[in-house]
Coordinates of N, CA and C in Angstrom, one line a residue:
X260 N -11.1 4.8 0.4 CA -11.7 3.9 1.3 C -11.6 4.4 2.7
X261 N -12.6 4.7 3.6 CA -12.8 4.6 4.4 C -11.7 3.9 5.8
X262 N -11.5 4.1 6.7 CA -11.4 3.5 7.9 C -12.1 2.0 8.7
X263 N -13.4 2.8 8.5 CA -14.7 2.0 9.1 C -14.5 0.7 8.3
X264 N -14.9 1.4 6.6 CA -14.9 0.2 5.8 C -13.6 -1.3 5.9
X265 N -12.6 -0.6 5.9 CA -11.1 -1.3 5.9 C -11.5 -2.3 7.2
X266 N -12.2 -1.5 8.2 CA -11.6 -2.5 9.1 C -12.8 -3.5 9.2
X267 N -13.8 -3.3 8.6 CA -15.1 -4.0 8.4 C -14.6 -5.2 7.4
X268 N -14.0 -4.8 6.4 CA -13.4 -5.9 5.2 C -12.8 -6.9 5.9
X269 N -11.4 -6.3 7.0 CA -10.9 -7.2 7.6 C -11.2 -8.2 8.8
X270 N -12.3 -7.5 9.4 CA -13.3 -8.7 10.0 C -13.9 -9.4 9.8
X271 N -14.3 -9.1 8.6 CA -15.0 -9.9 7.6 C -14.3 -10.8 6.9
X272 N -13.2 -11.0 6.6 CA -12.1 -11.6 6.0 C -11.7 -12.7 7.4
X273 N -11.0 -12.5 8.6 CA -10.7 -13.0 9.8 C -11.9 -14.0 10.3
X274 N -13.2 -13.4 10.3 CA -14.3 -14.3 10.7 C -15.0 -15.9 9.6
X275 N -13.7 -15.4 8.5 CA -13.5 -16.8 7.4 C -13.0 -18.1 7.7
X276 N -12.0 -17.7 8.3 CA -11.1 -18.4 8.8 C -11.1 -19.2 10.0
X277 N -11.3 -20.8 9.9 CA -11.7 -21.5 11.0 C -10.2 -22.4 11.3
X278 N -10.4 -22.4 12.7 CA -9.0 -23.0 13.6 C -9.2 -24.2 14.4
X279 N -8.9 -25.1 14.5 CA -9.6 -25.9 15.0 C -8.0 -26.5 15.6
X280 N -7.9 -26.5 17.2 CA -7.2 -26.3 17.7 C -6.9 -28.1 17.8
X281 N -5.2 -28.3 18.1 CA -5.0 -29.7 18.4 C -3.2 -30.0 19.0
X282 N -3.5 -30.5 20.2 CA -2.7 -31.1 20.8 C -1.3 -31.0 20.3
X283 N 0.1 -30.5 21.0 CA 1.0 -30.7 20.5 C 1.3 -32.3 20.6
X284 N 2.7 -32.5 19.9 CA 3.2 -33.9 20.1 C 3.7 -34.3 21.6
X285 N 3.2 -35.2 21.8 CA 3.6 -35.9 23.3 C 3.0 -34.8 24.5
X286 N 1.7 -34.2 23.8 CA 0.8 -33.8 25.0 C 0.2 -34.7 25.9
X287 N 0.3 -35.8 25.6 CA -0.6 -37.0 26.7 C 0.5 -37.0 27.8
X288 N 1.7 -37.3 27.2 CA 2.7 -37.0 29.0 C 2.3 -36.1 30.0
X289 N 2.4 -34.9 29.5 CA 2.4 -33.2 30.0 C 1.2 -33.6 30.5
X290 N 0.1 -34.1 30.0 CA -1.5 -34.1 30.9 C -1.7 -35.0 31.8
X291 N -0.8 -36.2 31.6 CA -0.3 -36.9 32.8 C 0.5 -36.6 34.0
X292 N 1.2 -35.7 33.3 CA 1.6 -35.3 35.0 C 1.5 -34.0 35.6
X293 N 0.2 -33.2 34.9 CA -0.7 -32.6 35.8 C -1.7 -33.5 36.4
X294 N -1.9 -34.3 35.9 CA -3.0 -35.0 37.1 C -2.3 -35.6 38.3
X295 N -1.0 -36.3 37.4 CA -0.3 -36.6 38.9 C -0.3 -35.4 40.1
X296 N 0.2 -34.2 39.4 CA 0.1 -33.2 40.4 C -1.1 -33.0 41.4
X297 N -2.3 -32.9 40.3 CA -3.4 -32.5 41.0 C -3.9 -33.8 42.1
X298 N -3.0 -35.2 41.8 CA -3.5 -36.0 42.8 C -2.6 -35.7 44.2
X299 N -1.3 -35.6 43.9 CA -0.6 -35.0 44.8 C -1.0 -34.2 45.7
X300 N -1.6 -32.6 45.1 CA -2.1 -31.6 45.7 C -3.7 -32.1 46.4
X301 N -4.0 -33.0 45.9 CA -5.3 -33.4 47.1 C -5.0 -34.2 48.2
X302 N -3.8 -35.2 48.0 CA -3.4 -35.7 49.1 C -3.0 -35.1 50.3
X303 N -2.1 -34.3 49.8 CA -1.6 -32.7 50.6 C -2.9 -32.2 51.4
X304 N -3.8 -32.1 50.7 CA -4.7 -31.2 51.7 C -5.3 -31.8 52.3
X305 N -5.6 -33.2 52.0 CA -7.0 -34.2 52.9 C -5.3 -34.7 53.7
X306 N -3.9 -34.7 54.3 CA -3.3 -34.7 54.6 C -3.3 -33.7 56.1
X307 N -3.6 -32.4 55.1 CA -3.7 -31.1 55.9 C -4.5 -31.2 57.1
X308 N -5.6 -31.2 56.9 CA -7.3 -31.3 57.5 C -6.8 -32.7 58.1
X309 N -6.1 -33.7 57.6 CA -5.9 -34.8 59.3 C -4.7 -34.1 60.4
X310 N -4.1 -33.4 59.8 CA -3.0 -32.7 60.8 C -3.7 -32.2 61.5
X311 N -4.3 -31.1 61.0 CA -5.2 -30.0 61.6 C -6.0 -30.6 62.5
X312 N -6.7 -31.5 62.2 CA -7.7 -31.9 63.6 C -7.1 -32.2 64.4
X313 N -6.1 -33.4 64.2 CA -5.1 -34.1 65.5 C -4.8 -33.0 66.2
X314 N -4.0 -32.0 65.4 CA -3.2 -31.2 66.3 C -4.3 -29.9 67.3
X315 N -5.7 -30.1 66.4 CA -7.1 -29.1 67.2 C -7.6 -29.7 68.4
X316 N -7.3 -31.7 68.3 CA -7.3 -32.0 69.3 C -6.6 -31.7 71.0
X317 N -5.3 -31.9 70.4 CA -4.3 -31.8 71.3 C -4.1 -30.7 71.7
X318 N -4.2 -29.5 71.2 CA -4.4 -28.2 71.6 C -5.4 -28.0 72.7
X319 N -6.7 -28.1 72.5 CA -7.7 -28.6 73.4 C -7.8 -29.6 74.4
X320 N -6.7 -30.5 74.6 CA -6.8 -31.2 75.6 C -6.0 -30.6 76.4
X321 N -5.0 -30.1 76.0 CA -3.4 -29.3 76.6 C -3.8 -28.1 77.3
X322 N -4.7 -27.4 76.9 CA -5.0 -25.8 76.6 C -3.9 -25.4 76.1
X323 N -3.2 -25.5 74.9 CA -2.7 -24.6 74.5 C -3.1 -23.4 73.4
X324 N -2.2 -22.6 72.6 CA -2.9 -21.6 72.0 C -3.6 -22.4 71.2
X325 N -4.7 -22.1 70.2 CA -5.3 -23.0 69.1 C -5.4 -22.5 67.9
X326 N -4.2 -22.4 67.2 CA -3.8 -22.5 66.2 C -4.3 -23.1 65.1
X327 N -4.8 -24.8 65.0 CA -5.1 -25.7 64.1 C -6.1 -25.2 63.1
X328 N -7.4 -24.4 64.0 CA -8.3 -23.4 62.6 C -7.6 -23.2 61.4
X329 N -6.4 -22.5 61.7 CA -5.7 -21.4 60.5 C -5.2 -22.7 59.5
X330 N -4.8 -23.9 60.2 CA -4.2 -24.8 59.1 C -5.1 -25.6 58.6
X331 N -6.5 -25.7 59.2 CA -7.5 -26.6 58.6 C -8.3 -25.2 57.6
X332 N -8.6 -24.9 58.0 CA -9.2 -23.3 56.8 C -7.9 -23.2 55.7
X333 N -7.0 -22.9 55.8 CA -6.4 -22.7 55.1 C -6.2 -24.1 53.7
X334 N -6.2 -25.2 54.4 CA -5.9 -26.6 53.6 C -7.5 -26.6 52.7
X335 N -8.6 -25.9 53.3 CA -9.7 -25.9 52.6 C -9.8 -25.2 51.5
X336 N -9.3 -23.6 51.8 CA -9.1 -22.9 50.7 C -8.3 -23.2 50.1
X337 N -7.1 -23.9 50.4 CA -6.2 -24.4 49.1 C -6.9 -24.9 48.3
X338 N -7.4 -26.5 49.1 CA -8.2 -27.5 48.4 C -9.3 -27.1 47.2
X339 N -10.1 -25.8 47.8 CA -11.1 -24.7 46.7 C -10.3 -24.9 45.5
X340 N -9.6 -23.5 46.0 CA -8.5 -23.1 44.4 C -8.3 -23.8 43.6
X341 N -7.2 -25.3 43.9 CA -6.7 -25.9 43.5 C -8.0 -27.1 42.4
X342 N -8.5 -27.1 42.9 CA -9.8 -28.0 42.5 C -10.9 -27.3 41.4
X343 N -10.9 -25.8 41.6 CA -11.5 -25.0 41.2 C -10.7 -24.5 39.5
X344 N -9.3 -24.7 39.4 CA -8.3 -24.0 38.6 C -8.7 -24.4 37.4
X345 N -9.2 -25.6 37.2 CA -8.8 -26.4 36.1 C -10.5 -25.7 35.2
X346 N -11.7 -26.1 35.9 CA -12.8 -25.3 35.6 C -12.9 -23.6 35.3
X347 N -11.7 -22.9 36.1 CA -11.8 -21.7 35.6 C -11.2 -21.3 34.8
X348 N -9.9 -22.4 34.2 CA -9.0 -21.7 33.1 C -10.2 -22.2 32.2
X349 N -10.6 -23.6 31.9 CA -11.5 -24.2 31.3 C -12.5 -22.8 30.6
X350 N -13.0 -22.3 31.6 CA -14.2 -20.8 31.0 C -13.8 -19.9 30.3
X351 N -12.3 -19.8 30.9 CA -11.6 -18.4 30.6 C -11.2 -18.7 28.8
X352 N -10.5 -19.9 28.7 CA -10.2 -20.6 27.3 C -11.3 -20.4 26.0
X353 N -12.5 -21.6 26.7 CA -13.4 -21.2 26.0 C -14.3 -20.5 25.7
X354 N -15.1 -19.5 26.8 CA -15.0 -18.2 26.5 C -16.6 -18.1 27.2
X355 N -16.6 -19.1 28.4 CA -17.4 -19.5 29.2 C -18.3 -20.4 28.6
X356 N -18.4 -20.8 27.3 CA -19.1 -21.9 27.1 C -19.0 -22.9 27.0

């Protein structure tokens, strides 16, 4: 027997076999408190972006350096990623469908 063949059999054999994936025990906790997190981590950032303005304010009235860009951009791109995470493991898992 062949190589090709063997490994033909055994894909053929493996593509039999259906999985049908399911939650451990007391996964509803564990998904509860990633959402707490992910409420957390929005607070944080719409948090961010009120710092950031106040203090783009006061910078501008003061003339001082203006710094607040880097912390309002940056609270944006967090807010991207973070918001973004859950949809791209989502694709990566299922295999973008």
């Amino acid at each position: 027997m062949s190589t090709a063949h063997a490994v033909s059999e055994a894909l053929t054999v493996l593509a039999d076999i259906k999985i049908t994936p399911r939650n451990p025990p007391e996964m509803d906790k564990f998904v509860n408190l990633v959402n707490y997190l992910a409420w957390f981590v929005s607070l944080a950032g719409i948090a961010a972006v009120i710092y950031g303005g106040g203090k783009f304010g006061w910078e501008r009235f003061h003339g001082g350096a203006v710094e607040s860009p880097k912390i309002i951009l940056g609270a944006l791109f967090g807010g991207i990623v973070a918001t973004s995470a859950g949809p791209i493991m989502n694709a990566v898992v299922t295999g973008g469908g």
